[in-house]
XYZ file of C-alpha atoms in Angstrom:
558
model
C -31.462 -93.582 -10.787
C -28.075 -93.883 -9.115
C -25.084 -94.496 -11.367
C -23.344 -97.803 -10.594
C -21.421 -98.554 -13.782
C -20.228 -95.737 -16.012
C -19.073 -97.835 -18.992
C -21.096 -100.436 -20.884
C -21.663 -101.292 -24.547
C -25.466 -101.415 -24.595
C -25.611 -97.947 -26.179
C -22.530 -98.266 -28.374
C -23.955 -96.620 -31.504
C -25.466 -93.689 -29.598
C -22.288 -93.135 -27.565
C -20.007 -93.128 -30.603
C -22.278 -90.777 -32.538
C -22.670 -88.521 -29.478
C -18.897 -88.474 -28.967
C -18.156 -87.630 -32.612
C -20.748 -84.862 -32.586
C -19.235 -83.433 -29.386
C -15.768 -83.611 -31.007
C -16.982 -81.416 -33.862
C -18.150 -78.839 -31.313
C -14.983 -79.232 -29.244
C -12.463 -78.545 -32.016
C -13.118 -74.817 -32.542
C -13.688 -74.290 -28.816
C -10.412 -76.005 -27.885
C -8.473 -73.907 -30.389
C -10.202 -70.726 -29.227
C -9.672 -71.342 -25.515
C -6.066 -72.416 -26.066
C -5.275 -69.188 -27.903
C -7.273 -67.098 -25.418
C -5.365 -68.570 -22.456
C -1.977 -67.627 -23.851
C -0.742 -71.220 -23.821
C -1.378 -71.776 -27.527
C -3.773 -73.731 -29.707
C -2.026 -77.061 -29.079
C -2.480 -76.615 -25.315
C -6.205 -76.153 -25.907
C -6.393 -79.263 -28.088
C -4.461 -81.443 -25.652
C -6.565 -80.092 -22.808
C -9.718 -81.109 -24.686
C -8.325 -84.581 -25.413
C -6.852 -85.454 -22.024
C -9.533 -83.886 -19.830
C -12.268 -85.483 -21.908
C -10.651 -88.923 -21.827
C -9.647 -89.177 -18.164
C -12.727 -87.426 -16.752
C -14.945 -89.856 -18.672
C -12.844 -92.851 -17.651
C -12.674 -92.082 -13.923
C -15.614 -89.703 -13.325
C -19.017 -90.270 -11.789
C -21.213 -88.601 -14.430
C -21.240 -90.901 -17.501
C -22.941 -88.498 -19.901
C -20.771 -85.501 -18.949
C -18.361 -84.161 -21.573
C -15.334 -82.370 -20.115
C -12.994 -79.957 -21.866
C -11.540 -76.441 -21.476
C -14.349 -74.073 -20.452
C -14.885 -70.340 -20.144
C -14.500 -70.080 -16.351
C -11.369 -72.241 -16.319
C -9.875 -70.321 -19.245
C -10.393 -67.009 -17.440
C -8.403 -68.246 -14.448
C -5.631 -70.032 -16.336
C -5.213 -66.931 -18.534
C -4.540 -64.806 -15.447
C -2.221 -67.478 -14.023
C -0.164 -67.714 -17.218
C 0.059 -63.937 -17.581
C 1.222 -63.449 -13.989
C 3.754 -66.283 -13.962
C 5.134 -65.374 -17.414
C 5.584 -61.747 -16.357
C 7.645 -62.753 -13.319
C 9.404 -65.768 -14.867
C 9.561 -65.461 -18.686
C 11.589 -68.651 -19.142
C 9.712 -71.000 -16.807
C 6.382 -69.213 -16.359
C 4.432 -71.442 -18.763
C 5.828 -74.603 -17.167
C 4.802 -73.229 -13.764
C 1.304 -72.569 -15.102
C 1.030 -76.221 -16.149
C 2.196 -77.136 -12.647
C -0.662 -75.030 -11.251
C -3.056 -77.098 -13.386
C -1.567 -80.283 -11.897
C -1.908 -78.889 -8.374
C -5.519 -77.926 -9.077
C -6.127 -81.531 -10.094
C -4.671 -82.728 -6.798
C -7.003 -80.375 -4.926
C -9.987 -81.741 -6.825
C -8.971 -85.299 -5.959
C -8.776 -84.267 -2.299
C -12.225 -82.669 -2.514
C -13.591 -85.957 -3.791
C -11.734 -88.121 -1.259
C -12.966 -85.861 1.577
C -16.498 -86.191 0.161
C -17.029 -82.465 -0.277
C -18.991 -82.816 -3.512
C -22.416 -82.144 -2.025
C -21.168 -78.976 -0.309
C -19.349 -77.345 -3.233
C -22.502 -76.414 -5.143
C -24.457 -75.343 -2.049
C -24.207 -71.719 -3.111
C -27.061 -69.213 -3.343
C -28.174 -68.773 -6.941
C -27.597 -65.014 -6.869
C -23.923 -65.699 -6.029
C -23.605 -68.285 -8.823
C -25.339 -65.914 -11.257
C -23.060 -63.018 -10.352
C -19.984 -65.226 -10.524
C -20.806 -66.645 -13.972
C -21.846 -63.225 -15.269
C -18.546 -61.776 -14.082
C -16.640 -64.526 -15.882
C -18.610 -63.786 -19.038
C -17.712 -60.095 -18.788
C -14.015 -60.963 -18.340
C -14.065 -63.231 -21.408
C -15.634 -60.462 -23.483
C -13.084 -57.853 -22.429
C -10.127 -60.180 -23.001
C -11.279 -60.911 -26.564
C -11.772 -57.292 -27.639
C -8.129 -56.849 -28.712
C -7.763 -59.998 -30.868
C -11.278 -59.413 -32.222
C -10.064 -56.149 -33.804
C -6.636 -57.462 -34.760
C -4.598 -56.229 -31.780
C -2.590 -57.888 -29.055
C -4.308 -58.117 -25.672
C -2.712 -55.582 -23.310
C -1.505 -56.779 -19.884
C -3.492 -56.094 -16.738
C -6.685 -58.022 -17.410
C -9.955 -56.104 -17.702
C -8.495 -52.908 -16.248
C -5.607 -53.085 -18.734
C -8.040 -53.430 -21.641
C -10.108 -50.481 -20.397
C -7.026 -48.276 -20.097
C -5.782 -49.253 -23.550
C -9.194 -49.094 -25.219
C -8.702 -45.731 -27.049
C -5.395 -46.975 -28.492
C -6.927 -50.327 -29.494
C -9.765 -48.619 -31.359
C -7.376 -46.205 -33.071
C -5.168 -49.024 -34.393
C -7.833 -51.632 -35.173
C -7.431 -53.772 -38.275
C -10.571 -53.372 -40.429
C -10.156 -56.734 -42.167
C -9.698 -58.725 -38.968
C -12.539 -56.822 -37.342
C -14.652 -57.767 -40.355
C -13.774 -61.454 -39.815
C -14.698 -61.128 -36.136
C -18.094 -59.627 -36.954
C -18.740 -62.292 -39.603
C -18.029 -64.927 -36.961
C -20.372 -63.308 -34.437
C -23.062 -62.883 -37.080
C -22.981 -66.586 -37.929
C -23.093 -67.587 -34.262
C -25.998 -65.277 -33.451
C -28.145 -65.893 -36.528
C -27.391 -69.546 -37.221
C -30.712 -71.389 -37.857
C -31.733 -73.616 -34.966
C -32.797 -76.383 -37.354
C -29.231 -76.714 -38.657
C -27.587 -77.024 -35.235
C -28.285 -80.761 -35.120
C -26.565 -81.212 -38.485
C -23.553 -78.963 -37.921
C -22.582 -76.884 -34.875
C -22.451 -73.122 -35.511
C -18.959 -72.816 -33.994
C -17.484 -75.121 -36.656
C -19.408 -73.392 -39.442
C -18.161 -69.997 -38.254
C -14.610 -71.338 -38.050
C -14.708 -72.762 -41.578
C -16.390 -69.734 -43.177
C -14.176 -67.203 -41.383
C -11.015 -69.101 -42.300
C -12.230 -69.591 -45.879
C -12.880 -65.874 -46.344
C -9.432 -65.078 -44.982
C -7.681 -67.555 -47.283
C -9.679 -66.711 -50.408
C -9.970 -62.945 -50.247
C -7.311 -61.563 -47.905
C -4.231 -63.580 -48.817
C -3.174 -61.528 -51.828
C -4.414 -58.111 -50.686
C -1.854 -55.425 -49.947
C -2.736 -55.260 -46.277
C -1.165 -56.216 -42.980
C -0.898 -59.977 -42.619
C -3.933 -61.528 -40.934
C -2.846 -62.969 -37.570
C -3.410 -66.732 -37.448
C -2.769 -69.462 -34.890
C 0.235 -70.763 -36.817
C 1.151 -74.352 -37.528
C 0.557 -76.976 -34.860
C 3.215 -79.677 -34.913
C 1.545 -83.094 -35.109
C 2.581 -85.765 -32.620
C 2.401 -86.560 -28.963
C 2.821 -83.779 -26.376
C 5.953 -83.153 -24.362
C 5.874 -83.978 -20.682
C 6.033 -81.003 -18.305
C 7.352 -82.049 -14.922
C 6.334 -79.925 -11.919
C 8.270 -76.649 -11.966
C 8.343 -74.021 -9.243
C 10.586 -71.743 -7.230
C 10.387 -71.023 -3.489
C 9.297 -67.484 -4.262
C 6.380 -68.526 -6.475
C 5.176 -71.600 -4.573
C 2.725 -69.685 -2.383
C 1.226 -67.853 -5.378
C 0.938 -71.125 -7.299
C -0.713 -72.822 -4.327
C -3.392 -70.112 -4.074
C -3.985 -70.117 -7.840
C -4.293 -73.905 -7.828
C -6.832 -73.754 -5.007
C -8.893 -71.183 -6.932
C -8.640 -73.191 -10.162
C -9.649 -76.398 -8.387
C -12.606 -74.775 -6.628
C -13.943 -73.043 -9.735
C -13.460 -76.206 -11.776
C -15.377 -78.223 -9.191
C -18.265 -75.740 -9.058
C -18.390 -75.470 -12.858
C -18.304 -79.252 -13.275
C -20.932 -80.142 -10.678
C -23.339 -77.503 -11.977
C -22.994 -79.036 -15.443
C -23.587 -82.477 -13.915
C -26.988 -81.235 -12.738
C -27.819 -80.260 -16.325
C -26.776 -83.718 -17.537
C -28.848 -85.384 -14.797
C -31.965 -83.481 -15.824
C -31.547 -84.518 -19.466
C -30.771 -88.200 -18.837
C -32.881 -88.705 -15.680
C -29.900 -90.106 -13.816
C -28.037 -89.077 -10.684
C -24.297 -88.463 -10.838
C -21.823 -89.335 -8.097
C -20.351 -85.953 -7.217
C -17.364 -87.151 -5.190
C -16.333 -89.686 -7.807
C -16.709 -87.021 -10.480
C -14.413 -84.673 -8.568
C -11.779 -87.403 -8.385
C -12.154 -87.999 -12.124
C -11.852 -84.273 -12.867
C -8.791 -84.086 -10.627
C -7.070 -86.958 -12.438
C -7.956 -85.340 -15.773
C -6.459 -81.955 -14.847
C -3.419 -83.637 -13.340
C -2.785 -85.443 -16.626
C -3.466 -82.435 -18.852
C -1.071 -80.288 -16.818
C 1.570 -82.995 -17.066
C 1.192 -83.052 -20.861
C 1.045 -79.290 -21.414
C -2.703 -78.836 -21.786
C -4.862 -76.144 -20.236
C -7.290 -76.879 -17.417
C -10.883 -77.828 -18.027
C -14.147 -78.928 -16.503
C -17.595 -80.197 -17.438
C -18.781 -78.323 -20.539
C -22.502 -77.620 -20.785
C -22.691 -77.113 -24.564
C -20.692 -80.227 -25.445
C -22.595 -82.301 -22.875
C -26.003 -81.247 -24.213
C -24.905 -81.850 -27.821
C -23.602 -85.319 -26.967
C -26.766 -86.306 -25.074
C -29.018 -85.038 -27.860
C -27.000 -87.084 -30.352
C -27.429 -90.252 -28.265
C -24.471 -90.225 -25.858
C -25.279 -91.778 -22.492
C -22.169 -93.436 -21.066
C -18.489 -92.656 -20.627
C -17.843 -94.156 -24.069
C -19.207 -90.931 -25.573
C -16.515 -88.868 -23.848
C -13.818 -91.414 -24.672
C -14.772 -91.618 -28.367
C -14.818 -87.799 -28.528
C -11.285 -87.669 -27.092
C -10.042 -90.294 -29.580
C -11.570 -88.364 -32.488
C -9.751 -85.207 -31.399
C -6.543 -87.220 -30.954
C -6.718 -88.256 -34.604
C -7.047 -84.595 -35.606
C -4.014 -83.592 -33.543
C -1.824 -86.479 -34.751
C -2.576 -86.273 -38.474
C -4.576 -83.152 -39.356
C -3.032 -80.483 -37.097
C -1.252 -78.603 -39.934
C -4.642 -77.850 -41.519
C -5.458 -75.511 -38.641
C -2.527 -73.151 -39.243
C -4.488 -70.637 -41.326
C -7.287 -70.031 -38.815
C -7.429 -66.263 -38.037
C -7.197 -65.229 -34.392
C -10.069 -62.792 -34.942
C -12.360 -65.722 -35.800
C -11.372 -67.580 -32.627
C -11.840 -64.355 -30.652
C -15.357 -64.068 -32.047
C -16.127 -67.627 -30.927
C -14.860 -66.994 -27.374
C -16.591 -63.598 -27.252
C -19.897 -65.347 -28.040
C -19.171 -67.820 -25.209
C -18.714 -64.858 -22.868
C -22.018 -63.341 -23.983
C -23.787 -66.672 -23.438
C -22.287 -67.162 -19.965
C -23.830 -63.894 -18.738
C -27.060 -64.745 -16.923
C -29.249 -62.315 -18.862
C -32.548 -63.881 -17.819
C -31.854 -63.574 -14.094
C -30.298 -60.106 -14.391
C -33.532 -58.831 -15.953
C -35.640 -60.142 -13.045
C -33.464 -60.031 -9.947
C -34.336 -56.432 -9.008
C -38.020 -57.426 -9.052
C -37.341 -60.218 -6.559
C -35.362 -58.213 -4.016
C -32.997 -55.270 -4.024
C -30.828 -57.179 -1.537
C -30.571 -60.097 -3.955
C -29.778 -57.670 -6.785
C -27.106 -56.036 -4.632
C -25.441 -59.412 -4.049
C -25.498 -60.258 -7.766
C -23.963 -56.969 -8.902
C -21.440 -56.948 -6.053
C -20.253 -60.417 -7.048
C -20.054 -59.333 -10.697
C -17.905 -56.292 -9.856
C -15.653 -58.240 -7.493
C -15.221 -61.014 -10.065
C -14.307 -58.599 -12.835
C -12.129 -56.130 -10.944
C -10.815 -57.958 -7.864
C -10.692 -61.758 -7.694
C -12.922 -64.723 -8.455
C -12.726 -66.435 -5.076
C -12.998 -63.136 -3.197
C -16.215 -62.524 -5.143
C -17.631 -65.927 -4.207
C -16.539 -65.639 -0.566
C -18.005 -62.151 -0.125
C -21.192 -63.093 -1.955
C -21.720 -66.237 0.122
C -20.977 -64.335 3.342
C -23.490 -61.571 2.594
C -26.121 -64.040 1.365
C -25.714 -66.161 4.488
C -25.961 -63.138 6.775
C -29.202 -62.067 5.081
C -30.540 -65.625 5.250
C -29.695 -65.915 8.946
C -31.410 -62.578 9.532
C -34.594 -63.852 7.874
C -34.432 -67.163 9.762
C -33.908 -65.311 13.023
C -37.012 -63.207 12.398
C -39.061 -66.313 11.696
C -37.657 -68.423 14.520
C -37.869 -65.600 17.046
C -41.629 -65.701 16.581
C -41.594 -69.326 17.776
C -40.126 -68.368 21.172
C -43.083 -67.819 23.525
C -43.023 -67.103 27.264
C -46.584 -67.321 28.659
C -48.108 -67.457 32.108
C -51.754 -68.047 31.164
C -53.809 -69.694 28.440
C -52.547 -68.356 25.105
C -53.812 -69.041 21.593
C -50.354 -68.435 20.133
C -49.379 -72.047 20.859
C -51.489 -75.186 20.558
C -52.565 -76.376 24.029
C -55.160 -78.834 25.294
C -58.045 -77.614 27.409
C -56.539 -79.336 30.454
C -53.197 -77.560 29.953
C -54.956 -74.198 29.625
C -56.932 -74.886 32.790
C -53.775 -75.665 34.750
C -52.098 -72.439 33.617
C -55.189 -70.475 34.655
C -55.189 -72.164 38.073
C -51.504 -71.277 38.513
C -52.558 -67.606 38.341
C -49.392 -66.438 36.579
C -46.999 -68.244 38.917
C -45.976 -70.860 36.272
C -43.991 -69.535 33.297
C -44.220 -71.818 30.249
C -41.267 -71.157 27.982
C -42.272 -72.735 24.653
C -39.704 -73.157 21.852
C -40.280 -74.711 18.429
C -38.208 -75.343 15.317
C -34.418 -75.186 14.900
C -32.859 -72.950 17.559
C -30.005 -71.330 15.612
C -27.639 -68.862 17.244
C -29.619 -65.773 16.248
C -32.616 -66.936 18.292
C -30.642 -66.552 21.524
C -31.593 -62.858 21.710
C -35.285 -63.745 21.453
C -34.903 -66.297 24.275
C -33.265 -63.748 26.542
C -35.769 -61.038 25.591
C -38.854 -63.209 26.172
C -37.543 -64.537 29.467
C -36.584 -61.102 30.721
C -39.998 -59.665 29.889
C -41.668 -61.657 32.673
C -40.115 -61.206 36.073
C -42.700 -62.585 38.505
C -43.201 -66.368 38.611
C -42.383 -69.341 40.818
C -41.838 -72.220 38.346
C -40.080 -72.100 34.968
C -41.038 -74.829 32.473
C -38.799 -74.965 29.384
C -40.679 -76.846 26.640
C -38.301 -78.289 24.015
C -40.712 -80.894 22.601
C -40.768 -79.258 19.166
C -37.037 -78.407 18.943
C -35.134 -80.731 16.557
C -31.868 -78.753 16.607
C -30.386 -76.731 19.443
C -27.399 -74.547 18.682
C -24.657 -73.778 21.183
C -25.599 -70.096 21.515
C -29.273 -70.886 22.075
C -28.296 -73.606 24.554
C -26.331 -71.044 26.551
C -29.307 -68.657 26.476
C -31.524 -71.425 27.905
C -28.888 -72.198 30.516
C -28.795 -68.529 31.537
C -32.588 -68.454 31.895
C -32.554 -71.610 34.067
C -29.597 -70.402 36.114
C -31.279 -67.047 36.714
C -34.486 -68.770 37.854
C -32.587 -71.030 40.269
C -30.552 -68.114 41.636
C -33.835 -66.329 42.420
C -35.103 -69.354 44.362
C -37.464 -70.600 41.647
C -37.999 -74.120 40.339
C -37.042 -75.168 36.800
C -38.387 -78.050 34.707
C -37.255 -79.154 31.229
C -39.811 -80.893 28.995
C -39.353 -82.962 25.835
C -35.544 -82.807 25.583
C -34.495 -85.964 23.735
C -31.673 -87.229 21.547
C -29.135 -84.659 20.418
C -30.966 -81.808 22.136
C -30.741 -83.499 25.544
C -27.102 -84.519 24.993
C -26.234 -80.926 24.094
C -27.779 -79.652 27.371
C -26.100 -82.385 29.393
C -22.673 -81.596 27.922
C -23.143 -77.941 28.861
C -23.768 -79.018 32.443
C -27.445 -78.039 32.675
C -28.184 -81.518 34.044
C -26.311 -80.478 37.190
C -28.638 -77.509 37.684
C -31.885 -79.463 37.531
C -32.810 -82.597 39.538
C -33.402 -85.773 37.494
C -37.120 -85.797 38.283
C -37.443 -82.324 36.737
C -36.567 -83.724 33.289
C -39.987 -84.710 31.967
C -41.349 -86.236 28.787
C -44.615 -84.359 28.251
C -45.901 -80.865 28.917
C -49.101 -81.825 30.756
C -47.157 -83.722 33.450
C -44.792 -80.782 33.819
C -47.667 -78.313 34.190
C -49.296 -80.475 36.852
C -45.988 -80.701 38.712
C -45.501 -76.943 38.378
C -48.987 -76.217 39.746
C -48.334 -78.506 42.709
C -45.032 -76.677 43.428
C -46.832 -73.317 43.353
C -49.468 -74.521 45.798
C -46.825 -75.952 48.111
C -44.955 -72.632 48.140
C -48.168 -70.696 48.769
C -49.068 -73.118 51.587
C -45.684 -72.743 53.232
C -45.937 -68.950 53.004
C -49.408 -69.027 54.685
C -48.149 -71.441 57.364
């Protein structure tokens, strides 16, 4: 069912309940991702509010809930760290500008109608990419999980500093982190519909900290601090000539990852609601949402699978669910923000660490080596590149390798459909009359039969098959079963025809219609072959070829 109207009031009760339920899930996640990014808890909350509101209002997937997500947090964390290191005073403002720029890119993707292409990635690349993001999230939360500050340098920085982190860990904060993880892992499934485990873990972890650790003679438990209630400050675009190129690249990466993350979540929502989202409209909605959140000092976000599933299960079906969720969070920020000040960072780190564990594609990783070692190699290569090099480099390299392997397999299959025969052959389907004509020609008519899409890799097979038979008088190129003819294969056919003509042989083309014929005409093959040698069916061409052979034999005898 195609979506035509994203907002209506026919499911008002279900949408409001779905939105409120999603808001309960969103609150701890927004705080956790805001702290994890380095922008602060308020940036996470405003990101959850603004992205959720504007993506629902302008997007093309009514049941989708959008907010800060793991993949987007990984990227914005690196962006903030890099810009703050080079520009301590304006780095955070520049990071918000990157979020705005990413939103502009997403709007362009939607306007250019690139939605259907963005998710056309091999699953092993997507699996490796998401697994790599999960690994990054886990590593970046190790330090706050044990009561330490995250060292600079991303995953490599954490690995280098690991002995020092372990030596100086805070036992009480580590205890809170493990309590949080324990609740998230062992939370009864039956209770998830009543209360999300993330909120329960947040409340219990914070309660333990306030009740038992406040008066102990230990180092102060690190908390998120007080969030000032009220509307956010506007952050106008900020950049310097020296950082503009870096910001542009980061915005492109953020926009691409956000688009992939969002559209993959849209597919999940479609399967649950039996609807079909509008990908290009959704990209525009996501772009507007990230543009607004960057302008108001919120972190970037995308479609969130957990929140979307929770909302749908609670009855949310239209954009009103996302809007009501955003309004519920707005009330929390405007009037209840001070209540969040005592939340320990170790508890939030435990929540994000569990997100990282869940993002890892464990099911596919267990089976991929059984499918193919090449597929496994792609997955693990993408994981390593994502973790230690760059997200977009990982995707680009993974897609490139996957496409090369796919083209290789297609070439092997399609090469088998290139047949050069001079007598009756069971490898292609022929009528008895056609077989009889080939037998009468006594090897002097070469039938060059092609079938299926002729991609560029098949050109070698065309040249090889044609070169294998050197003695004939008439070349018949049968394109009746070729729906697509690539440029490289077209040139290979042209070379075969040109070679036949140069040797004083006749050439006939059969079954070339539509785009295939136009492609050959544009290459100039029409100038090599007389009009009456362009024929519609193979039997007529074989009869004409046999007549040409007999005429040549008669002239040689005369």
